[in-house]
Amino acid sequence: MRQRSMFRFVVVLAIGFATLVSVSNLSQAQTATTTARVIPQSLRIRAFGDGVIAGFGVDSSGALVSITNATNCRPVWIGDGSATSAGTRCSSNGRNGPGSPPDEVSFSADFGRTNGASWAAQVSQTLGAVDFANYAVTGSSLASWLNLPHDDAAPAEGAQHNLLERIEQDDPDIVLATLGGEALLQQPTGAIRACSRWSDESVQRSQFVECVDRLLAAQLVKQRLMAISFDLLAHTINAKLLYSHYSPAAPRLSALLPWQQVVLADAINAQIDAAVVGVRESGASWAERIDVVASSSFASGCVWQTVAGPSLLGRNWWTSGPCMSDGKASTPISMGTVPGAAAQSGIATAAVSVIRNRNWS
């Protein structure tokens, strides 16, 4: 298993390096003769990523999916997240609802633009994009968007890369993405549980931080984000890529306490920032066509009550608070990991600000 992990590590690094070297000359030649520009009247936006930008927990009509449908909607994470079911059921950009196959990918006609549940859809509405598609897939992971060959032992790897290629072929003006937060979205059964033993913030915070950093390093978050970014930017002329940060989760039942959720989100966001910086420092002609939008916590201002929960695969915590009602903080079926409509609006507002400041629209 260790040898296989090292092999996949080398593959990811090789993909990123090969993409950078083999296509940067092509990209330079393209941009030398073509000036990328955005015409507001014909603005074209695409989106990809995981359940956050897919608007998981809202159906195609814009209605919240009831908590009673959680079991029939949520993706099935396996082990450390190296394999999972990933699909569009119970997502704002999909047309398949509760009980449909967990790995079915079926996008709605307008990709959720009308319901405005996803921050990507809200950005599209605000900027008046005439062409919008959100190819985000709930349950998808970093590995699933990489250009990796099929592997029966890891079926999720490369599973969504065809959607990334579709975006590249479209060469839109702006590409929006939320990706890299598997450790946050997989609660309470994900690999992050291994770090939950250090729960006393006053004396164990440093141990918890070190554990989280080791976990994200093992998942190659920065390297995989860079490889995906190289892939998309090198194969487009106009596309500007904008990643979003993650908000700390507030699951009703989790192995992590609220302060640990903040540390985890901050650590993931630091990896995203490092990836964006890494792409910018690559020296490629398209290196400046990337940015990141910071977003505040969807639980900001909330007062949480935490009590010990049942012992399932280890210690768990029940978290409650007024922000959990009516989907104010997050969508009910996401169990506190995917922002609700109001919180998605906060991401969208910040994203529009970045886009306008960069003169991308």
CSV table of C-alpha atoms in Angstrom, one decimal:
chain,number,residue,atom,x,y,z
A,1,MET,CA,0.0,0.0,0.0
A,2,ARG,CA,2.9,2.4,0.9
A,3,GLN,CA,4.6,1.6,-2.4
A,4,ARG,CA,1.3,2.2,-4.3
A,5,SER,CA,0.9,5.6,-2.5
A,6,MET,CA,4.4,6.6,-3.4
A,7,PHE,CA,3.8,5.6,-7.1
A,8,ARG,CA,0.6,7.8,-7.2
A,9,PHE,CA,2.6,10.6,-5.6
A,10,VAL,CA,5.1,10.4,-8.4
A,11,VAL,CA,2.4,10.2,-11.0
A,12,VAL,CA,0.7,13.4,-9.7
A,13,LEU,CA,4.0,15.3,-9.7
A,14,ALA,CA,4.8,14.0,-13.2
A,15,ILE,CA,1.5,15.0,-14.5
A,16,GLY,CA,1.9,18.5,-13.2
A,17,PHE,CA,5.5,18.9,-14.5
A,18,ALA,CA,4.8,17.3,-17.9
A,19,THR,CA,1.7,19.6,-18.4
A,20,LEU,CA,3.8,22.6,-17.4
A,21,VAL,CA,6.7,21.8,-19.7
A,22,SER,CA,4.9,20.4,-22.7
A,23,VAL,CA,2.2,22.9,-23.2
A,24,SER,CA,3.7,26.2,-21.8
A,25,ASN,CA,5.3,26.8,-25.2
A,26,LEU,CA,2.0,26.2,-27.0
A,27,SER,CA,0.3,28.6,-24.5
A,28,GLN,CA,3.0,31.2,-25.0
A,29,ALA,CA,2.5,31.0,-28.8
A,30,GLN,CA,-1.2,31.3,-28.4
A,31,THR,CA,-1.1,34.3,-26.1
A,32,ALA,CA,1.5,36.0,-28.2
A,33,THR,CA,-1.0,36.3,-31.1
A,34,THR,CA,-4.3,36.3,-29.1
A,35,THR,CA,-5.3,38.8,-26.5
A,36,ALA,CA,-7.6,37.2,-24.0
A,37,ARG,CA,-10.6,39.5,-23.4
A,38,VAL,CA,-14.0,39.4,-21.8
A,39,ILE,CA,-16.9,41.0,-23.5
A,40,PRO,CA,-19.7,41.5,-20.8
A,41,GLN,CA,-22.5,40.9,-23.4
A,42,SER,CA,-21.1,37.4,-24.1
A,43,LEU,CA,-19.6,36.4,-20.8
A,44,ARG,CA,-19.1,32.7,-20.6
A,45,ILE,CA,-18.7,31.0,-17.1
A,46,ARG,CA,-18.0,27.4,-16.2
A,47,ALA,CA,-17.7,25.8,-12.8
A,48,PHE,CA,-16.4,22.5,-11.4
A,49,GLY,CA,-15.5,20.9,-8.1
A,50,ASP,CA,-17.3,19.2,-5.2
A,51,GLY,CA,-20.6,19.4,-3.3
A,52,VAL,CA,-20.0,23.0,-2.1
A,53,ILE,CA,-20.0,24.5,-5.6
A,54,ALA,CA,-22.6,21.9,-6.7
A,55,GLY,CA,-25.0,23.3,-4.1
A,56,PHE,CA,-25.5,19.9,-2.5
A,57,GLY,CA,-28.7,19.8,-0.6
A,58,VAL,CA,-30.8,21.9,-2.9
A,59,ASP,CA,-32.9,20.4,-5.7
A,60,SER,CA,-33.2,21.8,-9.2
A,61,SER,CA,-36.3,23.9,-8.2
A,62,GLY,CA,-34.2,25.6,-5.5
A,63,ALA,CA,-36.0,23.9,-2.6
A,64,LEU,CA,-34.0,22.5,0.3
A,65,VAL,CA,-33.9,18.8,0.4
A,66,SER,CA,-35.3,17.5,3.7
A,67,ILE,CA,-33.0,16.0,6.3
A,68,THR,CA,-35.1,12.8,6.1
A,69,ASN,CA,-33.6,12.2,2.7
A,70,ALA,CA,-30.0,12.4,3.9
A,71,THR,CA,-29.3,8.7,3.5
A,72,ASN,CA,-30.7,8.6,0.0
A,73,CYS,CA,-28.7,11.7,-1.1
A,74,ARG,CA,-25.3,11.7,0.5
A,75,PRO,CA,-22.2,10.3,-1.3
A,76,VAL,CA,-20.6,7.2,0.1
A,77,TRP,CA,-17.1,7.9,1.2
A,78,ILE,CA,-14.8,4.9,1.4
A,79,GLY,CA,-11.8,4.7,3.7
A,80,ASP,CA,-9.6,7.7,3.4
A,81,GLY,CA,-11.5,9.2,0.5
A,82,SER,CA,-9.4,7.5,-2.2
A,83,ALA,CA,-12.6,6.1,-3.6
A,84,THR,CA,-16.2,7.3,-3.3
A,85,SER,CA,-19.5,7.5,-5.0
A,86,ALA,CA,-19.8,10.8,-6.8
A,87,GLY,CA,-22.9,12.1,-8.6
A,88,THR,CA,-25.3,15.0,-9.0
A,89,ARG,CA,-28.3,13.6,-7.0
A,90,CYS,CA,-29.7,16.2,-4.6
A,91,SER,CA,-27.5,18.9,-6.0
A,92,SER,CA,-28.6,22.3,-7.3
A,93,ASN,CA,-27.0,21.6,-10.8
A,94,GLY,CA,-28.4,18.1,-11.2
A,95,ARG,CA,-31.8,16.8,-12.1
A,96,ASN,CA,-31.6,13.5,-10.2
A,97,GLY,CA,-33.1,13.4,-6.8
A,98,PRO,CA,-33.2,11.2,-3.6
A,99,GLY,CA,-32.9,7.5,-4.2
A,100,SER,CA,-31.2,7.8,-7.6
A,101,PRO,CA,-27.9,6.0,-8.1
A,102,PRO,CA,-25.2,7.7,-6.0
A,103,ASP,CA,-22.8,7.7,-8.9
A,104,GLU,CA,-25.2,9.0,-11.5
A,105,VAL,CA,-24.1,12.3,-13.2
A,106,SER,CA,-27.1,14.0,-14.8
A,107,PHE,CA,-27.0,17.8,-15.1
A,108,SER,CA,-30.1,20.0,-15.3
A,109,ALA,CA,-30.9,22.0,-18.4
A,110,ASP,CA,-29.6,25.3,-16.9
A,111,PHE,CA,-27.0,23.7,-14.5
A,112,GLY,CA,-28.8,25.3,-11.6
A,113,ARG,CA,-28.4,28.9,-12.8
A,114,THR,CA,-32.0,29.8,-12.2
A,115,ASN,CA,-32.3,28.5,-8.7
A,116,GLY,CA,-29.1,30.4,-7.6
A,117,ALA,CA,-28.3,27.9,-4.8
A,118,SER,CA,-24.6,27.6,-5.8
A,119,TRP,CA,-22.2,30.5,-5.4
A,120,ALA,CA,-21.2,29.8,-9.0
A,121,ALA,CA,-24.8,30.3,-10.2
A,122,GLN,CA,-25.0,33.5,-8.2
A,123,VAL,CA,-21.8,34.9,-9.8
A,124,SER,CA,-23.3,34.0,-13.2
A,125,GLN,CA,-26.5,35.9,-12.4
A,126,THR,CA,-24.7,39.0,-11.0
A,127,LEU,CA,-22.3,39.3,-13.9
A,128,GLY,CA,-25.0,38.6,-16.5
A,129,ALA,CA,-23.3,35.7,-18.1
A,130,VAL,CA,-25.1,34.5,-21.2
A,131,ASP,CA,-23.4,31.1,-21.2
A,132,PHE,CA,-23.1,29.1,-17.9
A,133,ALA,CA,-22.5,25.5,-17.0
A,134,ASN,CA,-21.7,24.0,-13.6
A,135,TYR,CA,-20.0,20.6,-13.9
A,136,ALA,CA,-19.4,20.2,-10.2
A,137,VAL,CA,-20.1,16.7,-8.9
A,138,THR,CA,-20.9,16.0,-5.3
A,139,GLY,CA,-18.6,13.5,-3.7
A,140,SER,CA,-15.8,14.1,-6.2
A,141,SER,CA,-12.3,14.4,-4.9
A,142,LEU,CA,-9.1,15.9,-6.1
A,143,ALA,CA,-7.9,12.6,-7.6
A,144,SER,CA,-11.1,12.3,-9.6
A,145,TRP,CA,-10.4,15.5,-11.6
A,146,LEU,CA,-6.8,14.6,-12.4
A,147,ASN,CA,-5.7,13.2,-15.8
A,148,LEU,CA,-5.1,9.7,-14.4
A,149,PRO,CA,-5.5,6.3,-16.2
A,150,HIS,CA,-8.2,3.9,-15.1
A,151,ASP,CA,-7.3,1.8,-12.1
A,152,ASP,CA,-9.6,-0.9,-10.8
A,153,ALA,CA,-8.1,-0.5,-7.3
A,154,ALA,CA,-8.9,3.2,-7.3
A,155,PRO,CA,-12.0,3.7,-9.5
A,156,ALA,CA,-12.5,7.3,-8.5
A,157,GLU,CA,-9.1,8.5,-9.9
A,158,GLY,CA,-9.7,10.4,-13.1
A,159,ALA,CA,-13.4,9.7,-13.0
A,160,GLN,CA,-14.4,13.4,-13.6
A,161,HIS,CA,-11.5,14.4,-15.8
A,162,ASN,CA,-13.7,14.2,-18.9
A,163,LEU,CA,-15.7,17.1,-17.5
A,164,LEU,CA,-12.6,19.1,-17.0
A,165,GLU,CA,-11.7,18.4,-20.7
A,166,ARG,CA,-15.2,19.6,-21.7
A,167,ILE,CA,-14.5,22.9,-19.9
A,168,GLU,CA,-11.1,23.2,-21.7
A,169,GLN,CA,-12.8,22.6,-25.1
A,170,ASP,CA,-15.3,25.4,-24.3
A,171,ASP,CA,-12.5,27.8,-23.3
A,172,PRO,CA,-14.8,30.0,-21.3
A,173,ASP,CA,-13.9,33.5,-19.9
A,174,ILE,CA,-14.1,32.5,-16.2
A,175,VAL,CA,-13.9,29.1,-14.5
A,176,LEU,CA,-15.0,28.9,-10.8
A,177,ALA,CA,-14.0,26.0,-8.5
A,178,THR,CA,-14.3,24.7,-5.0
A,179,LEU,CA,-12.0,21.7,-4.6
A,180,GLY,CA,-9.6,20.1,-2.2
A,181,GLY,CA,-11.7,19.9,0.9
A,182,GLU,CA,-12.3,16.1,1.2
A,183,ALA,CA,-11.1,16.1,4.8
A,184,LEU,CA,-13.8,18.6,5.7
A,185,LEU,CA,-16.6,17.1,3.6
A,186,GLN,CA,-16.1,13.4,4.7
A,187,GLN,CA,-17.0,13.9,8.3
A,188,PRO,CA,-17.6,12.0,10.5
A,189,THR,CA,-16.1,8.9,8.8
A,190,GLY,CA,-13.1,10.4,7.0
A,191,ALA,CA,-9.4,10.2,7.6
A,192,ILE,CA,-9.5,13.4,9.7
A,193,ARG,CA,-10.8,11.2,12.6
A,194,ALA,CA,-7.2,10.1,13.2
A,195,CYS,CA,-6.5,13.6,14.4
A,196,SER,CA,-9.5,13.9,16.8
A,197,ARG,CA,-7.6,12.4,19.7
A,198,TRP,CA,-6.1,15.8,20.5
A,199,SER,CA,-9.2,17.6,21.6
A,200,ASP,CA,-8.0,19.8,24.4
A,201,GLU,CA,-7.3,23.1,22.7
A,202,SER,CA,-5.4,24.7,25.6
A,203,VAL,CA,-2.7,22.0,25.6
A,204,GLN,CA,-3.1,20.0,22.4
A,205,ARG,CA,-3.7,22.5,19.7
A,206,SER,CA,-0.1,22.2,18.2
A,207,GLN,CA,-0.4,18.4,18.0
A,208,PHE,CA,-3.8,18.7,16.3
A,209,VAL,CA,-2.4,21.2,13.8
A,210,GLU,CA,0.6,19.0,13.0
A,211,CYS,CA,-1.7,16.0,12.5
A,212,VAL,CA,-4.0,17.9,10.1
A,213,ASP,CA,-1.0,19.2,8.1
A,214,ARG,CA,0.4,15.7,7.8
A,215,LEU,CA,-3.0,14.4,6.6
A,216,LEU,CA,-3.3,17.1,3.9
A,217,ALA,CA,0.3,16.5,2.8
A,218,ALA,CA,-0.4,12.8,2.4
A,219,GLN,CA,-3.5,13.7,0.3
A,220,LEU,CA,-1.3,15.8,-1.9
A,221,VAL,CA,-3.8,18.7,-1.8
A,222,LYS,CA,-1.4,21.4,-3.0
A,223,GLN,CA,0.2,19.2,-5.7
A,224,ARG,CA,-3.0,17.9,-7.1
A,225,LEU,CA,-4.6,21.4,-7.2
A,226,MET,CA,-1.5,22.6,-9.1
A,227,ALA,CA,-1.7,19.7,-11.6
A,228,ILE,CA,-5.4,20.4,-12.2
A,229,SER,CA,-4.8,24.1,-12.6
A,230,PHE,CA,-1.9,23.5,-15.0
A,231,ASP,CA,-4.2,21.2,-17.0
A,232,LEU,CA,-7.0,23.7,-17.4
A,233,LEU,CA,-5.0,26.9,-17.9
A,234,ALA,CA,-2.5,25.4,-20.3
A,235,HIS,CA,-5.3,24.0,-22.6
A,236,THR,CA,-7.2,27.3,-22.7
A,237,ILE,CA,-6.6,30.8,-24.0
A,238,ASN,CA,-9.2,32.9,-22.3
A,239,ALA,CA,-10.1,31.0,-19.1
A,240,LYS,CA,-9.4,32.7,-15.8
A,241,LEU,CA,-9.5,30.2,-12.9
A,242,LEU,CA,-10.9,31.3,-9.5
A,243,TYR,CA,-10.8,28.9,-6.5
A,244,SER,CA,-12.8,29.5,-3.4
A,245,HIS,CA,-11.8,28.9,0.2
A,246,TYR,CA,-13.8,26.6,2.5
A,247,SER,CA,-15.7,27.7,5.5
A,248,PRO,CA,-15.3,25.7,8.8
A,249,ALA,CA,-17.9,23.0,9.0
A,250,ALA,CA,-20.5,22.7,11.7
A,251,PRO,CA,-21.7,19.1,11.5
A,252,ARG,CA,-24.4,17.9,13.9
A,253,LEU,CA,-22.4,14.9,14.6
A,254,SER,CA,-18.6,14.9,14.2
A,255,ALA,CA,-15.4,13.6,15.5
A,256,LEU,CA,-14.1,17.2,15.7
A,257,LEU,CA,-15.0,20.0,18.0
A,258,PRO,CA,-15.8,23.5,16.7
A,259,TRP,CA,-12.3,24.8,17.2
A,260,GLN,CA,-10.9,21.9,15.3
A,261,GLN,CA,-13.2,22.6,12.4
A,262,VAL,CA,-11.7,26.1,12.2
A,263,VAL,CA,-8.2,24.7,12.2
A,264,LEU,CA,-9.0,22.2,9.5
A,265,ALA,CA,-10.6,24.7,7.2
A,266,ASP,CA,-7.7,27.1,7.7
A,267,ALA,CA,-5.2,24.3,6.9
A,268,ILE,CA,-7.1,23.4,3.7
A,269,ASN,CA,-7.4,27.0,2.6
A,270,ALA,CA,-3.6,27.4,3.2
A,271,GLN,CA,-3.0,24.5,0.8
A,272,ILE,CA,-5.3,26.2,-1.8
A,273,ASP,CA,-3.4,29.4,-1.4
A,274,ALA,CA,-0.1,27.7,-1.8
A,275,ALA,CA,-1.2,25.9,-4.9
A,276,VAL,CA,-2.3,29.2,-6.5
A,277,VAL,CA,1.1,30.8,-5.6
A,278,GLY,CA,2.8,27.7,-7.0
A,279,VAL,CA,1.0,28.1,-10.3
A,280,ARG,CA,1.8,31.8,-10.4
A,281,GLU,CA,5.5,31.2,-9.8
A,282,SER,CA,5.7,28.5,-12.6
A,283,GLY,CA,6.7,31.1,-15.1
A,284,ALA,CA,4.2,30.0,-17.7
A,285,SER,CA,2.5,32.6,-19.9
A,286,TRP,CA,-0.9,31.7,-18.3
A,287,ALA,CA,0.3,31.8,-14.7
A,288,GLU,CA,-1.5,35.0,-13.9
A,289,ARG,CA,-4.9,33.7,-15.0
A,290,ILE,CA,-5.6,32.3,-11.5
A,291,ASP,CA,-6.7,33.6,-8.2
A,292,VAL,CA,-8.5,32.6,-5.0
A,293,VAL,CA,-11.4,34.1,-3.1
A,294,ALA,CA,-11.4,34.1,0.7
A,295,SER,CA,-14.7,33.6,2.3
A,296,SER,CA,-15.9,34.0,5.9
A,297,SER,CA,-17.3,31.1,7.9
A,298,PHE,CA,-21.0,30.3,7.3
A,299,ALA,CA,-21.1,29.8,11.0
A,300,SER,CA,-19.9,33.3,11.8
A,301,GLY,CA,-21.7,34.8,14.8
A,302,CYS,CA,-23.3,31.5,15.7
A,303,VAL,CA,-23.2,30.2,19.3
A,304,TRP,CA,-22.7,26.4,19.4
A,305,GLN,CA,-23.5,24.0,22.2
A,306,THR,CA,-21.4,20.8,22.1
A,307,VAL,CA,-22.0,17.6,24.1
A,308,ALA,CA,-20.5,14.1,23.9
A,309,GLY,CA,-22.2,11.9,21.4
A,310,PRO,CA,-22.3,8.2,20.8
A,311,SER,CA,-19.1,6.2,20.4
A,312,LEU,CA,-19.1,5.3,16.7
A,313,LEU,CA,-15.6,4.5,15.3
A,314,GLY,CA,-14.4,6.5,18.3
A,315,ARG,CA,-15.5,9.6,20.2
A,316,ASN,CA,-18.1,11.9,18.6
A,317,TRP,CA,-19.7,15.2,19.5
A,318,TRP,CA,-23.2,16.5,19.0
A,319,THR,CA,-23.3,20.2,18.0
A,320,SER,CA,-26.4,22.3,18.1
A,321,GLY,CA,-27.3,25.9,17.7
A,322,PRO,CA,-29.9,28.3,16.3
A,323,CYS,CA,-28.0,28.6,13.0
A,324,MET,CA,-28.7,25.0,12.2
A,325,SER,CA,-32.5,25.5,11.8
A,326,ASP,CA,-34.1,26.0,8.4
A,327,GLY,CA,-30.8,25.6,6.5
A,328,LYS,CA,-29.5,29.0,7.7
A,329,ALA,CA,-25.9,27.9,8.0
A,330,SER,CA,-25.8,24.8,5.8
A,331,THR,CA,-28.0,22.5,3.8
A,332,PRO,CA,-29.7,20.0,6.1
A,333,ILE,CA,-28.7,16.8,4.3
A,334,SER,CA,-25.0,17.9,4.1
A,335,MET,CA,-24.9,17.5,7.9
A,336,GLY,CA,-23.3,20.9,8.4
A,337,THR,CA,-20.5,20.7,5.7
A,338,VAL,CA,-22.1,22.5,2.7
A,339,PRO,CA,-23.1,26.2,3.1
A,340,GLY,CA,-26.7,27.1,2.7
A,341,ALA,CA,-28.0,29.7,0.2
A,342,ALA,CA,-27.2,32.8,2.4
A,343,ALA,CA,-23.6,31.6,3.0
A,344,GLN,CA,-23.2,30.7,-0.7
A,345,SER,CA,-24.1,34.4,-1.4
A,346,GLY,CA,-21.2,35.5,0.8
A,347,ILE,CA,-18.8,33.5,-1.4
A,348,ALA,CA,-20.4,34.8,-4.5
A,349,THR,CA,-20.1,38.4,-3.4
A,350,ALA,CA,-16.5,38.0,-2.6
A,351,ALA,CA,-15.9,36.2,-5.9
A,352,VAL,CA,-17.5,39.0,-7.9
A,353,SER,CA,-15.3,41.5,-6.1
A,354,VAL,CA,-12.2,39.6,-7.1
A,355,ILE,CA,-13.3,39.2,-10.7
A,356,ARG,CA,-14.0,42.9,-11.1
A,357,ASN,CA,-10.8,43.9,-9.3
A,358,ARG,CA,-8.9,41.7,-11.8
A,359,ASN,CA,-10.8,43.2,-14.7
A,360,TRP,CA,-12.0,39.7,-15.7
A,361,SER,CA,-15.4,41.1,-16.5
